[in-house]
Coordinates of C-alpha atoms and ligand atoms in Angstrom, one line a residue:
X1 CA 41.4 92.5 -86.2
X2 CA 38.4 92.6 -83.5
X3 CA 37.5 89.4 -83.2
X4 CA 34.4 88.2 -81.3
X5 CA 34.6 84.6 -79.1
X6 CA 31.1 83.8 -77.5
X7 CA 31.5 80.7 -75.3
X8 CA 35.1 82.5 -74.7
X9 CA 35.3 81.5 -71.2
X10 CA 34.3 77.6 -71.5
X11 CA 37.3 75.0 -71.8
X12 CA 38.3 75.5 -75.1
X13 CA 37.1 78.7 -76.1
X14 CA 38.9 80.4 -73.4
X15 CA 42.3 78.2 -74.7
X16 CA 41.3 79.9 -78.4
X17 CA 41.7 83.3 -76.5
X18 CA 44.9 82.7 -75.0
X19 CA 46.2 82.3 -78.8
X20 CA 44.2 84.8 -80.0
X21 CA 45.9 87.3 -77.4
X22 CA 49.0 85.9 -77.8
X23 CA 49.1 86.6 -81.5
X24 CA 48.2 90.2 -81.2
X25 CA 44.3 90.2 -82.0
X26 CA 41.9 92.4 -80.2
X27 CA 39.3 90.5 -78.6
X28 CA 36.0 90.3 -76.7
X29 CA 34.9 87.1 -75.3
X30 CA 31.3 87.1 -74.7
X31 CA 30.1 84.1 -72.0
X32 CA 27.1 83.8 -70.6
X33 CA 29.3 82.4 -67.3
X34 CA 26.8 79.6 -66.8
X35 CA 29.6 76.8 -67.5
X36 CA 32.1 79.0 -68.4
X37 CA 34.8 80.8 -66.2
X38 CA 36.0 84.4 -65.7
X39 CA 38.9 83.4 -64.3
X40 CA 40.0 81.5 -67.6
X41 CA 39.5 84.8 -69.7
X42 CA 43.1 85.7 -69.6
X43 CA 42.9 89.4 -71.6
X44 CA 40.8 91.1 -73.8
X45 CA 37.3 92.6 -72.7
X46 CA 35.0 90.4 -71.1
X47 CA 30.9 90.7 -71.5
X48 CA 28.7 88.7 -69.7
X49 CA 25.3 88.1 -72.2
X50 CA 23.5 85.2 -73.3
X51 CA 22.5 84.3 -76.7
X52 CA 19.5 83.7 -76.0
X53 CA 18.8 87.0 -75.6
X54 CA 19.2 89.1 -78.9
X55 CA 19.5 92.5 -77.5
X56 CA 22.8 91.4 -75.2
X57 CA 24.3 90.1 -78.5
X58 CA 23.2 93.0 -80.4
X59 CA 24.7 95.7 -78.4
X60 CA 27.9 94.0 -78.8
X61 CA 27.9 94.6 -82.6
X62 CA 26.6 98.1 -81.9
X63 CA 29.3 99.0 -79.6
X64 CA 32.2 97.2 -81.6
X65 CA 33.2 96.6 -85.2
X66 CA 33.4 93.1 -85.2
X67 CA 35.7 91.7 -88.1
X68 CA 34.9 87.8 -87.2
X69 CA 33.1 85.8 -85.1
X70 CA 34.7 82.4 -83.4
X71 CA 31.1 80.5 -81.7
X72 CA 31.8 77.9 -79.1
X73 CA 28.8 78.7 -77.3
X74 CA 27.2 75.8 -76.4
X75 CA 25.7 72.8 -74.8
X76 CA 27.5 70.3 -75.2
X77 CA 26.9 67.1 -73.2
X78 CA 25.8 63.9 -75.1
X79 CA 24.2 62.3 -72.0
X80 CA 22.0 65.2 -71.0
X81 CA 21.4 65.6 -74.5
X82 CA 19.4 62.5 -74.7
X83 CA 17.5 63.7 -71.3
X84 CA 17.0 67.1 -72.5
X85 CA 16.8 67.6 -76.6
X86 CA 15.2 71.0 -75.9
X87 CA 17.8 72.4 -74.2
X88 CA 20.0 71.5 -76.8
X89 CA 17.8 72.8 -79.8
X90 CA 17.4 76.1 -77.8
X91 CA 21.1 77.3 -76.7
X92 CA 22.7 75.4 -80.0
X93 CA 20.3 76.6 -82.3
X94 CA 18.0 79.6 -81.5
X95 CA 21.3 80.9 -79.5
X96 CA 23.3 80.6 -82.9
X97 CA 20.5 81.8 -84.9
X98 CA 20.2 85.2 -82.5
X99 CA 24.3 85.4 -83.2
X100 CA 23.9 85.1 -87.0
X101 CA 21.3 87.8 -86.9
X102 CA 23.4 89.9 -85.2
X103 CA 26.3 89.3 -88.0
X104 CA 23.7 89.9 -90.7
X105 CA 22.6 93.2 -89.1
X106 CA 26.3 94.8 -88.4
X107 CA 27.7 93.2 -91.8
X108 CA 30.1 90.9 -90.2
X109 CA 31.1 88.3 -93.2
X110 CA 33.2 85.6 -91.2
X111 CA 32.5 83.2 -88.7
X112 CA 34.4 80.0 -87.1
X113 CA 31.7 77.1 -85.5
X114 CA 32.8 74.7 -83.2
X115 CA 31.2 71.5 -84.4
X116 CA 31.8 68.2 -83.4
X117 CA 32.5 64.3 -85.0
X118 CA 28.9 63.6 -82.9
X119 CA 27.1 65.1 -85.9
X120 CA 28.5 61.5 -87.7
X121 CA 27.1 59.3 -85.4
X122 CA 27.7 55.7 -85.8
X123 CA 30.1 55.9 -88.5
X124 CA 30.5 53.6 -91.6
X125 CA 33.7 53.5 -91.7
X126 CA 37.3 55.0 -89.7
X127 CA 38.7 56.7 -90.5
X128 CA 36.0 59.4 -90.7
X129 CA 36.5 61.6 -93.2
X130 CA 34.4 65.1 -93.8
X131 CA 32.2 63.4 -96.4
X132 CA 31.5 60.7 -94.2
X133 CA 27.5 60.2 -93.8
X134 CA 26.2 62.7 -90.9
X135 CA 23.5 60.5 -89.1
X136 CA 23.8 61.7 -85.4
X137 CA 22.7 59.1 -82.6
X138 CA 22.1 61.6 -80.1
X139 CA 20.1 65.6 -80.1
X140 CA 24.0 67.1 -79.4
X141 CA 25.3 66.4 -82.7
X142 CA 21.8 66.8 -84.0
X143 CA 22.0 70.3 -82.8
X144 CA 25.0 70.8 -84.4
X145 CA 24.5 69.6 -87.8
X146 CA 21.3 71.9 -88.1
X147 CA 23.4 74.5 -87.4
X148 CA 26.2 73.6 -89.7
X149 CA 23.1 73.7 -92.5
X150 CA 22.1 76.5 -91.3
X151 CA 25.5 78.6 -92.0
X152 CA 25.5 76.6 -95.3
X153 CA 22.1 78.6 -95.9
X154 CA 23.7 82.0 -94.8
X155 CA 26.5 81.9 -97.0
X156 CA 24.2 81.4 -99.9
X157 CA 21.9 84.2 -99.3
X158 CA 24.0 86.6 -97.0
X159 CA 27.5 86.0 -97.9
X160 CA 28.7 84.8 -94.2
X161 CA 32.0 82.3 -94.7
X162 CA 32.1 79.7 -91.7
X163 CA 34.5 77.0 -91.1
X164 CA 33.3 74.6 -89.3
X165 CA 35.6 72.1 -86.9
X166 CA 34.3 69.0 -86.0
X167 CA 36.1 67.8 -83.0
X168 CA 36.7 64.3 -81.7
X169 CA 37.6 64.4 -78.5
X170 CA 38.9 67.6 -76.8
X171 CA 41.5 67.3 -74.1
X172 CA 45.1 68.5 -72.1
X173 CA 45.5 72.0 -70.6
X174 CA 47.2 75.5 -71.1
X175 CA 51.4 75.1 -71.1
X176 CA 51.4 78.1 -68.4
X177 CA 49.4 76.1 -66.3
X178 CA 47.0 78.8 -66.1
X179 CA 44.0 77.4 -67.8
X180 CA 42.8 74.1 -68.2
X181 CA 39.2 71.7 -67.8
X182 CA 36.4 72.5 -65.0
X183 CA 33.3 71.4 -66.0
X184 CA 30.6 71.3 -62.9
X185 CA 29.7 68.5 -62.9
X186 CA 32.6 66.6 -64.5
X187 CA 31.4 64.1 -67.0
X188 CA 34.4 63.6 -69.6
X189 CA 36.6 60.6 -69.2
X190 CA 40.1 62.4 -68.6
X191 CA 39.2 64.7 -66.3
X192 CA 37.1 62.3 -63.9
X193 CA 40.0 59.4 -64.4
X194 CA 42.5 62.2 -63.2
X195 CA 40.0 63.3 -60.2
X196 CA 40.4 60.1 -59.2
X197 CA 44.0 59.6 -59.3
X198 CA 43.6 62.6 -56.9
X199 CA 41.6 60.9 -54.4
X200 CA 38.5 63.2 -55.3
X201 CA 36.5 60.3 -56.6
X202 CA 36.4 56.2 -55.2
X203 CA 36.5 54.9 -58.8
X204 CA 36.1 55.3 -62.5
X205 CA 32.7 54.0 -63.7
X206 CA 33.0 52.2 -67.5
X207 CA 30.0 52.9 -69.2
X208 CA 29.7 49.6 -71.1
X209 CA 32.6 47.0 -72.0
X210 CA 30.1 45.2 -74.4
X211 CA 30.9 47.6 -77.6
X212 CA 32.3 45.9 -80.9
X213 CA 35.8 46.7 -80.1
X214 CA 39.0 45.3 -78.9
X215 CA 38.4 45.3 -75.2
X216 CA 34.9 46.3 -75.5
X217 CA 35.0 49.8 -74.4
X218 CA 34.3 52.8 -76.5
X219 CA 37.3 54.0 -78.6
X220 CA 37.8 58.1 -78.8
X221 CA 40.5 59.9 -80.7
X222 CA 41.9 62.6 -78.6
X223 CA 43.4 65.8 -79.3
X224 CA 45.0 68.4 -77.1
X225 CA 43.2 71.8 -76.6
X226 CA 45.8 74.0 -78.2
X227 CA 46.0 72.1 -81.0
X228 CA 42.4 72.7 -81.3
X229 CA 43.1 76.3 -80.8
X230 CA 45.1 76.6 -83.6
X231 CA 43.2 75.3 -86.2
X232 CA 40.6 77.8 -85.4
X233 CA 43.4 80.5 -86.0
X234 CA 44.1 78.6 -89.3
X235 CA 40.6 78.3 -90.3
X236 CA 40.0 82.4 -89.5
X237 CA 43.0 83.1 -91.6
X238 CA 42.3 80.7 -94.6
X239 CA 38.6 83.0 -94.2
X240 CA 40.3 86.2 -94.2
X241 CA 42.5 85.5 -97.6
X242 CA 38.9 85.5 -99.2
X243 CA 38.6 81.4 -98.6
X244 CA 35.7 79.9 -99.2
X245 CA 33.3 78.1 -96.1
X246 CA 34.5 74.6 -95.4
X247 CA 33.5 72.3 -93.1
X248 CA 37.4 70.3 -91.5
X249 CA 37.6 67.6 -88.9
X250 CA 40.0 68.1 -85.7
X251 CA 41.5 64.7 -84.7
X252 CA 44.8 62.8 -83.9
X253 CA 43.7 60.1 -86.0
X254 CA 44.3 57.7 -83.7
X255 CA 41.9 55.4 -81.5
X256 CA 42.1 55.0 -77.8
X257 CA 39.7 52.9 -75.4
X258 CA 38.3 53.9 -72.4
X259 CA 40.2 51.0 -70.6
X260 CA 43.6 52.1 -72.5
X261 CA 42.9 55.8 -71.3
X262 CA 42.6 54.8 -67.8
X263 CA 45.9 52.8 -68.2
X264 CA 47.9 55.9 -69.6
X265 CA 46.4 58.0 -66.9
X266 CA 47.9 55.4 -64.2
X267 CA 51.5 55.7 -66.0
X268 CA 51.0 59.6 -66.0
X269 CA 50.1 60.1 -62.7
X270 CA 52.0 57.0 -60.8
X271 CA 48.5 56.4 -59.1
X272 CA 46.4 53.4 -58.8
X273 CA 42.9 54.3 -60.6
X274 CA 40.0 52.0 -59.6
X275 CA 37.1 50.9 -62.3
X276 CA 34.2 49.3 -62.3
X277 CA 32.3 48.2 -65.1
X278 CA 28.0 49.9 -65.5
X279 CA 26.0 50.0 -68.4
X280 CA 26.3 52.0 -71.4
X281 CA 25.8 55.6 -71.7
X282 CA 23.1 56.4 -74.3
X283 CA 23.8 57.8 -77.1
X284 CA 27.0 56.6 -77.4
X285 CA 29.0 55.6 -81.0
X286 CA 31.4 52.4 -80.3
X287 CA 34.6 54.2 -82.2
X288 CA 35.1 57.9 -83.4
X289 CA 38.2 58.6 -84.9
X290 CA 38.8 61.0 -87.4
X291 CA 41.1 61.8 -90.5
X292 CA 42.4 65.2 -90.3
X293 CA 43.6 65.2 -93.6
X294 CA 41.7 67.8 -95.3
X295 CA 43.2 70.1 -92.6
X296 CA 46.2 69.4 -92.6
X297 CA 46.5 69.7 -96.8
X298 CA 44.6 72.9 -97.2
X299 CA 45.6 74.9 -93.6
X300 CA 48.5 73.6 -93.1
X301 CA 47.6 72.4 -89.3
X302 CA 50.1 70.3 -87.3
X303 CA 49.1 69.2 -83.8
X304 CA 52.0 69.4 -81.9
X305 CA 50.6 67.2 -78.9
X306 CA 50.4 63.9 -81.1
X307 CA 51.1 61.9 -78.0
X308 CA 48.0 60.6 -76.1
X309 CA 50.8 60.5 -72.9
X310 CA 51.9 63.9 -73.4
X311 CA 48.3 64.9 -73.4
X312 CA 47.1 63.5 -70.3
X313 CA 50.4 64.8 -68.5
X314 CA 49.5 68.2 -69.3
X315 CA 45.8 67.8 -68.2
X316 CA 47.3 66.2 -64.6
X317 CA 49.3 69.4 -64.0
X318 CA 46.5 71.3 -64.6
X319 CA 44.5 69.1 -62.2
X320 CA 47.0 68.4 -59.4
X321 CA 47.0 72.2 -59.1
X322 CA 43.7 72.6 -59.2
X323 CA 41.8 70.1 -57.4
X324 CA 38.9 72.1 -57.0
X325 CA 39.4 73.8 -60.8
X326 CA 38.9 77.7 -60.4
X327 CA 38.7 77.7 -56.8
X328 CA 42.2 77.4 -56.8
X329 CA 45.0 79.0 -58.3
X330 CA 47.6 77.9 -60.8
X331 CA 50.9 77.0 -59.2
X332 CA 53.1 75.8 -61.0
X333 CA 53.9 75.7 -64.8
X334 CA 53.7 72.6 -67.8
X335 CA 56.5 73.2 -69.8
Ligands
UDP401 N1 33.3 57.5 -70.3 C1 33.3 56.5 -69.3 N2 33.2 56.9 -68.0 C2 33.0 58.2 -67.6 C3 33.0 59.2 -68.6 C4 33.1 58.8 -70.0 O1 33.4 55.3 -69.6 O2 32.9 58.5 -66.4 C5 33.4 57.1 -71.7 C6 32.2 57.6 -72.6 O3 31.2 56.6 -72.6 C7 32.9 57.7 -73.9 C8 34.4 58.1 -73.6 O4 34.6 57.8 -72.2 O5 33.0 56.5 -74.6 C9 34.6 59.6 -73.7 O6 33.6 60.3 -73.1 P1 33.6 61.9 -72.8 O7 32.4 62.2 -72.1 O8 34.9 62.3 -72.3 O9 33.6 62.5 -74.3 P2 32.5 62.3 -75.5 O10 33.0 61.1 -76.3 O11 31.2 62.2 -74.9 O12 32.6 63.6 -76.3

């Protein structure tokens, strides 16, 4: 099977490759390399393009038979979403819509979306399950509901199955070490408390300990990036047996707070992590946390990195060898 992965050298995308590869499938990651990596491409063919523009998507299709498509593409930053909704409603939206039209052109039927548990926004209750009310709080999950509507739309009139994975919060590295998180600038939690253990960064700011929750800071589920992987391997497959589109959640159904993280990350890495306390980040739900039920009953999906410890170790492996992320190369191996 050819499979196409746009967005195939950002942080998880390029950890969906790895699988792919590993599992025998022929594929071409297509990255636009403005946050993504070349480096973290580890086989297949590589083609730089951007959504945005139709004809570098297009002559992808024209050159290829593409079986399925796998679309991480994305912005994907709640804080500059707030700053910048345009930017978000362009690359999440028009870029998809330029991919879709590409699919409905070369007759490709299949496509897995990387969605996210922002497209719930403050939830009503945890936890969230997949008929949860979607009211997102900030334009990224905005951007990514209208796009889950519009593949609801496609199926109906063109036939195109999606899956669609909301993700709580994506985390860990690669077991060979070789890939892992390098976002530029670094704004999620693990990576910045690690780059701090490091001695890359004074302190860890807390954005907000004034949220209704045990020790006031914002509770995330986590959930390790091969695990994520793999359900989009799951999902493609489940698509491939003539499945119908379905919308799954990707959690470990469990709750950690930003001030628990940080106290994990000091067990992990035997390092004393410094804090202080600033406001809250806009935009920002109090607790995500996800059922993963529905995936686990109908794709049979078992995270195999249920342990928040586990997770961060793997993530610090990935940092302590690479302090400056692809400037550097792997060293040594997570096992
Ligand atoms: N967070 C924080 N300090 C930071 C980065 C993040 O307190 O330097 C908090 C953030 O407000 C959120 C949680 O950590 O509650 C996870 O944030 P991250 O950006 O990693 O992921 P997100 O929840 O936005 O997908």
């Amino acid at each position: 099977m050819e499979i196409l992965v746009a967005g195939g050298a950002g942080y998880i995308g390029s950890h969906t490759v790895a699988e792919l590869l590993e599992m025998g499938h022929k594929v071409i990651t297509f990255d636009s390399l403005q946050k993504g990596h070349k480096e973290a491409v580890l086989g297949g063919e590589f083609i730089e393009g951007n959504l945005l523009n139709q004809e570098d998507i297009e002559k992808v299709f024209k050159k290829n038979t593409i079986d399925a498509v796998i679309h991480f593409a994305a912005d994907s930053l709640v804080g500059e979403s707030m700053e910048k909704p345009d930017k978000y409603f362009r690359n999440n939206d028009i870029g998809g819509m330029n991919l879709l039209s590409a699919m409905i052109k070369y007759n490709t039927k299949k496509i897995i979306f990387s969605s996210t548990a922002a497209t719930y926004g403050e939830p009503e209750k945890v936890p969230i399950e997949e008929n949860n009310a979607t009211i997102p709080t900030n334009p990224y999950g905005e951007s990514k509901l209208i796009f889950e509507k519009i593949l609801k739309w496609h199926d109906t009139a063109y036939g195109i199955k999606y899956a669609s994975l909301r993700y709580f919060n994506a985390a860990g590295a690669h077991k060979s070490g070789k890939i892992g998180e390098d976002h530029n600038p670094e704004s999620h939690l693990i990576p910045i408390v690690l780059q701090s253990a490091l001695g890359k960064r004074d302190c860890v700011s807390i954005f907000g300990d004034d949220y209704p929750t045990e020790d006031g800071t914002c509770v995330r589920d986590y959930i390790h990036v091969t695990d994520l992987a793999m359900a989009h391997i799951l999902a493609l497959k489940k698509l491939e047996s003539n499945g119908e589109s379905a919308i799954y959640n990707l959690g470990n159904g469990k709750g950690f707070s930003v001030k628990q993280i940080i106290d994990v990350a000091r067990k992990v890495t035997g390092k004393d992590i410094k804090t202080k306390i600033v406001g809250r980040r806009a935009g920002d739900p109090a607790v995500l946390i996800a059922s993963s039920d529905k995936i686990k009953k109908q794709l049979n999906w078992n995270p195999q990195y249920a342990d928040i410890a586990k997770i961060i170790e793997s993530a610090w492996v990935w940092h302590k060898n690479h302090p400056d992320g692809y400037k550097k190369r792997p060293t040594q191996n997570y096992a």
